[in-house]
Amino acid sequence: QVQLAESGAGLVQAGGSLRLSCAASGGTSSAYVMKWFRQAPGKEREFVAAISRSGGSASYADSVKGRFTISRDNAKNTVSLQMNSLKPEDTAVYYCNAGNVFGTTLPGTYWGKGTLVTVSS
C-alpha cells in the first residue's frame, strides 16, 4: 500500500507561482496514475491534473489549463504540480492521489493528507 505525502504549502500573491510535491513511499509510484485534486472552503473536492504512469501523458481541469503543469520523477517516487499565474480562486487544500485509471477525473484509491495553498488578491 502506497503512502503519499504532499509538501509545498504556502501563501502567495495573485499572479505568483508555487510548486507542490508529493512523495510516495511503501510502494513504487511508477505503478500508479498520479493525480492532484483540490478542495476550497465550502466546496467539493475537484480534479486538478493527472499524469500517466510513464509521464508521457497529462490532463488538466479547464480551470488550470495553461497555468499548471504536472510532472513526475519515477526514480525519486515523486510527483509535482507547478502552479503559475495563481488566482485567489486557486486557494484550496491540494491533495495527491494515486490510482490505476488515467482517462478519468475520478480519484484513485490512495490519498495524501493535503497541503494548503492560499492566494491573496
PDB file of C-alpha atoms in Angstrom:
ATOM      1  CA  GLN A   1       0.000   0.000   0.000  1.00  0.00           C
ATOM      2  CA  VAL A   2       1.473   3.309  -1.037  1.00  0.00           C
ATOM      3  CA  GLN A   3       1.592   6.299   1.308  1.00  0.00           C
ATOM      4  CA  LEU A   4       1.537   9.812  -0.108  1.00  0.00           C
ATOM      5  CA  ALA A   5       2.874  12.976   1.488  1.00  0.00           C
ATOM      6  CA  GLU A   6       2.409  16.428  -0.006  1.00  0.00           C
ATOM      7  CA  SER A   7       4.668  19.411   0.586  1.00  0.00           C
ATOM      8  CA  GLY A   8       4.988  22.952  -0.683  1.00  0.00           C
ATOM      9  CA  ALA A   9       2.190  24.678   1.172  1.00  0.00           C
ATOM     10  CA  GLY A  10       2.298  28.418   1.164  1.00  0.00           C
ATOM     11  CA  LEU A  11       0.811  31.862   0.886  1.00  0.00           C
ATOM     12  CA  VAL A  12       1.394  33.643  -2.398  1.00  0.00           C
ATOM     13  CA  GLN A  13       0.094  36.785  -4.046  1.00  0.00           C
ATOM     14  CA  ALA A  14      -2.123  36.614  -7.088  1.00  0.00           C
ATOM     15  CA  GLY A  15      -0.007  36.209 -10.197  1.00  0.00           C
ATOM     16  CA  GLY A  16       2.675  34.352  -8.304  1.00  0.00           C
ATOM     17  CA  SER A  17       3.912  30.784  -8.517  1.00  0.00           C
ATOM     18  CA  LEU A  18       4.154  27.817  -6.212  1.00  0.00           C
ATOM     19  CA  ARG A  19       5.371  24.256  -6.631  1.00  0.00           C
ATOM     20  CA  LEU A  20       3.793  21.337  -4.805  1.00  0.00           C
ATOM     21  CA  SER A  21       5.441  17.968  -4.406  1.00  0.00           C
ATOM     22  CA  CYS A  22       4.108  14.555  -3.488  1.00  0.00           C
ATOM     23  CA  ALA A  23       6.422  11.844  -2.204  1.00  0.00           C
ATOM     24  CA  ALA A  24       5.335   8.223  -2.418  1.00  0.00           C
ATOM     25  CA  SER A  25       6.540   5.574  -0.023  1.00  0.00           C
ATOM     26  CA  GLY A  26       5.659   1.971   0.702  1.00  0.00           C
ATOM     27  CA  GLY A  27       5.295   1.282  -2.980  1.00  0.00           C
ATOM     28  CA  THR A  28       6.570   2.240  -6.400  1.00  0.00           C
ATOM     29  CA  SER A  29       4.916   5.399  -7.676  1.00  0.00           C
ATOM     30  CA  SER A  30       5.542   4.344 -11.276  1.00  0.00           C
ATOM     31  CA  ALA A  31       2.906   1.657 -10.758  1.00  0.00           C
ATOM     32  CA  TYR A  32       0.231   4.305 -10.354  1.00  0.00           C
ATOM     33  CA  VAL A  33      -1.516   7.004 -12.281  1.00  0.00           C
ATOM     34  CA  MET A  34      -0.972  10.108 -10.184  1.00  0.00           C
ATOM     35  CA  LYS A  35      -3.446  12.941  -9.808  1.00  0.00           C
ATOM     36  CA  TRP A  36      -3.901  16.173  -7.946  1.00  0.00           C
ATOM     37  CA  PHE A  37      -7.217  17.265  -6.507  1.00  0.00           C
ATOM     38  CA  ARG A  38      -8.149  20.323  -4.510  1.00  0.00           C
ATOM     39  CA  GLN A  39     -10.858  21.376  -2.112  1.00  0.00           C
ATOM     40  CA  ALA A  40     -11.687  25.005  -1.498  1.00  0.00           C
ATOM     41  CA  PRO A  41     -13.509  26.098   1.654  1.00  0.00           C
ATOM     42  CA  GLY A  42     -17.169  25.178   1.449  1.00  0.00           C
ATOM     43  CA  LYS A  43     -16.769  23.362  -1.860  1.00  0.00           C
ATOM     44  CA  GLU A  44     -16.452  19.792  -3.005  1.00  0.00           C
ATOM     45  CA  ARG A  45     -13.126  18.248  -3.847  1.00  0.00           C
ATOM     46  CA  GLU A  46     -12.322  18.659  -7.542  1.00  0.00           C
ATOM     47  CA  PHE A  47      -9.920  17.230 -10.069  1.00  0.00           C
ATOM     48  CA  VAL A  48      -6.927  19.371 -10.996  1.00  0.00           C
ATOM     49  CA  ALA A  49      -4.474  17.297 -13.039  1.00  0.00           C
ATOM     50  CA  ALA A  50      -3.394  13.760 -13.870  1.00  0.00           C
ATOM     51  CA  ILE A  51      -0.265  12.137 -15.244  1.00  0.00           C
ATOM     52  CA  SER A  52       0.166   8.687 -16.716  1.00  0.00           C
ATOM     53  CA  ARG A  53       2.486   6.082 -15.269  1.00  0.00           C
ATOM     54  CA  SER A  54       5.285   6.869 -17.690  1.00  0.00           C
ATOM     55  CA  GLY A  55       4.729  10.608 -17.524  1.00  0.00           C
ATOM     56  CA  GLY A  56       4.078  10.724 -21.239  1.00  0.00           C
ATOM     57  CA  SER A  57       0.504  11.932 -20.932  1.00  0.00           C
ATOM     58  CA  ALA A  58      -1.087  14.586 -18.759  1.00  0.00           C
ATOM     59  CA  SER A  59      -4.545  16.039 -18.428  1.00  0.00           C
ATOM     60  CA  TYR A  60      -5.867  19.138 -16.695  1.00  0.00           C
ATOM     61  CA  ALA A  61      -9.052  20.710 -15.480  1.00  0.00           C
ATOM     62  CA  ASP A  62     -10.111  23.575 -17.719  1.00  0.00           C
ATOM     63  CA  SER A  63      -9.722  25.992 -14.813  1.00  0.00           C
ATOM     64  CA  VAL A  64      -5.971  25.366 -14.566  1.00  0.00           C
ATOM     65  CA  LYS A  65      -5.053  24.515 -18.150  1.00  0.00           C
ATOM     66  CA  GLY A  66      -2.154  26.632 -19.364  1.00  0.00           C
ATOM     67  CA  ARG A  67      -1.215  27.690 -15.820  1.00  0.00           C
ATOM     68  CA  PHE A  68      -0.451  24.425 -14.007  1.00  0.00           C
ATOM     69  CA  THR A  69       1.949  21.662 -15.039  1.00  0.00           C
ATOM     70  CA  ILE A  70       2.043  18.178 -13.561  1.00  0.00           C
ATOM     71  CA  SER A  71       5.231  16.139 -13.764  1.00  0.00           C
ATOM     72  CA  ARG A  72       6.748  13.062 -12.177  1.00  0.00           C
ATOM     73  CA  ASP A  73      10.135  11.594 -11.400  1.00  0.00           C
ATOM     74  CA  ASN A  74       9.695   7.855 -11.087  1.00  0.00           C
ATOM     75  CA  ALA A  75      13.292   7.363  -9.995  1.00  0.00           C
ATOM     76  CA  LYS A  76      12.584   9.549  -6.966  1.00  0.00           C
ATOM     77  CA  ASN A  77       8.970   8.416  -6.481  1.00  0.00           C
ATOM     78  CA  THR A  78       7.747  11.993  -6.641  1.00  0.00           C
ATOM     79  CA  VAL A  79       5.056  13.916  -8.459  1.00  0.00           C
ATOM     80  CA  SER A  80       4.999  17.686  -8.724  1.00  0.00           C
ATOM     81  CA  LEU A  81       2.494  20.367  -9.576  1.00  0.00           C
ATOM     82  CA  GLN A  82       3.946  23.638 -10.827  1.00  0.00           C
ATOM     83  CA  MET A  83       1.377  26.383 -10.409  1.00  0.00           C
ATOM     84  CA  ASN A  84       1.859  29.676 -12.212  1.00  0.00           C
ATOM     85  CA  SER A  85      -0.293  32.778 -12.598  1.00  0.00           C
ATOM     86  CA  LEU A  86      -2.111  31.867  -9.429  1.00  0.00           C
ATOM     87  CA  LYS A  87      -5.530  33.347  -8.744  1.00  0.00           C
ATOM     88  CA  PRO A  88      -7.393  33.802  -5.461  1.00  0.00           C
ATOM     89  CA  GLU A  89      -9.823  31.120  -6.624  1.00  0.00           C
ATOM     90  CA  ASP A  90      -6.934  28.634  -6.605  1.00  0.00           C
ATOM     91  CA  THR A  91      -6.954  28.839  -2.811  1.00  0.00           C
ATOM     92  CA  ALA A  92      -7.591  25.323  -1.530  1.00  0.00           C
ATOM     93  CA  VAL A  93      -6.168  22.286   0.145  1.00  0.00           C
ATOM     94  CA  TYR A  94      -4.377  20.302  -2.545  1.00  0.00           C
ATOM     95  CA  TYR A  95      -4.339  16.521  -2.375  1.00  0.00           C
ATOM     96  CA  CYS A  96      -2.092  13.996  -4.083  1.00  0.00           C
ATOM     97  CA  ASN A  97      -3.855  10.856  -5.294  1.00  0.00           C
ATOM     98  CA  ALA A  98      -2.714   7.509  -6.700  1.00  0.00           C
ATOM     99  CA  GLY A  99      -4.764   5.041  -8.685  1.00  0.00           C
ATOM    100  CA  ASN A 100      -4.996   2.907 -11.783  1.00  0.00           C
ATOM    101  CA  VAL A 101      -7.027   4.832 -14.341  1.00  0.00           C
ATOM    102  CA  PHE A 102      -5.703   7.779 -16.305  1.00  0.00           C
ATOM    103  CA  GLY A 103      -8.567   8.833 -18.570  1.00  0.00           C
ATOM    104  CA  THR A 104     -10.995   9.938 -15.876  1.00  0.00           C
ATOM    105  CA  THR A 105     -11.314  12.756 -13.382  1.00  0.00           C
ATOM    106  CA  LEU A 106     -12.365  10.274 -10.736  1.00  0.00           C
ATOM    107  CA  PRO A 107      -9.844   9.699  -7.952  1.00  0.00           C
ATOM    108  CA  GLY A 108      -7.830   6.577  -7.342  1.00  0.00           C
ATOM    109  CA  THR A 109      -7.587   4.660  -4.109  1.00  0.00           C
ATOM    110  CA  TYR A 110      -4.794   6.378  -2.217  1.00  0.00           C
ATOM    111  CA  TRP A 111      -4.734   9.904  -0.804  1.00  0.00           C
ATOM    112  CA  GLY A 112      -2.264  12.167   0.866  1.00  0.00           C
ATOM    113  CA  LYS A 113      -3.306  14.366   3.787  1.00  0.00           C
ATOM    114  CA  GLY A 114      -3.255  17.540   1.745  1.00  0.00           C
ATOM    115  CA  THR A 115      -1.338  20.792   1.708  1.00  0.00           C
ATOM    116  CA  LEU A 116      -2.823  24.292   1.934  1.00  0.00           C
ATOM    117  CA  VAL A 117      -2.325  26.848  -0.817  1.00  0.00           C
ATOM    118  CA  THR A 118      -3.540  30.372  -0.159  1.00  0.00           C
ATOM    119  CA  VAL A 119      -3.531  33.005  -2.888  1.00  0.00           C
ATOM    120  CA  SER A 120      -4.090  36.573  -1.767  1.00  0.00           C
ATOM    121  CA  SER A 121      -5.566  39.241  -4.010  1.00  0.00           C
TER     122      SER A 121
END
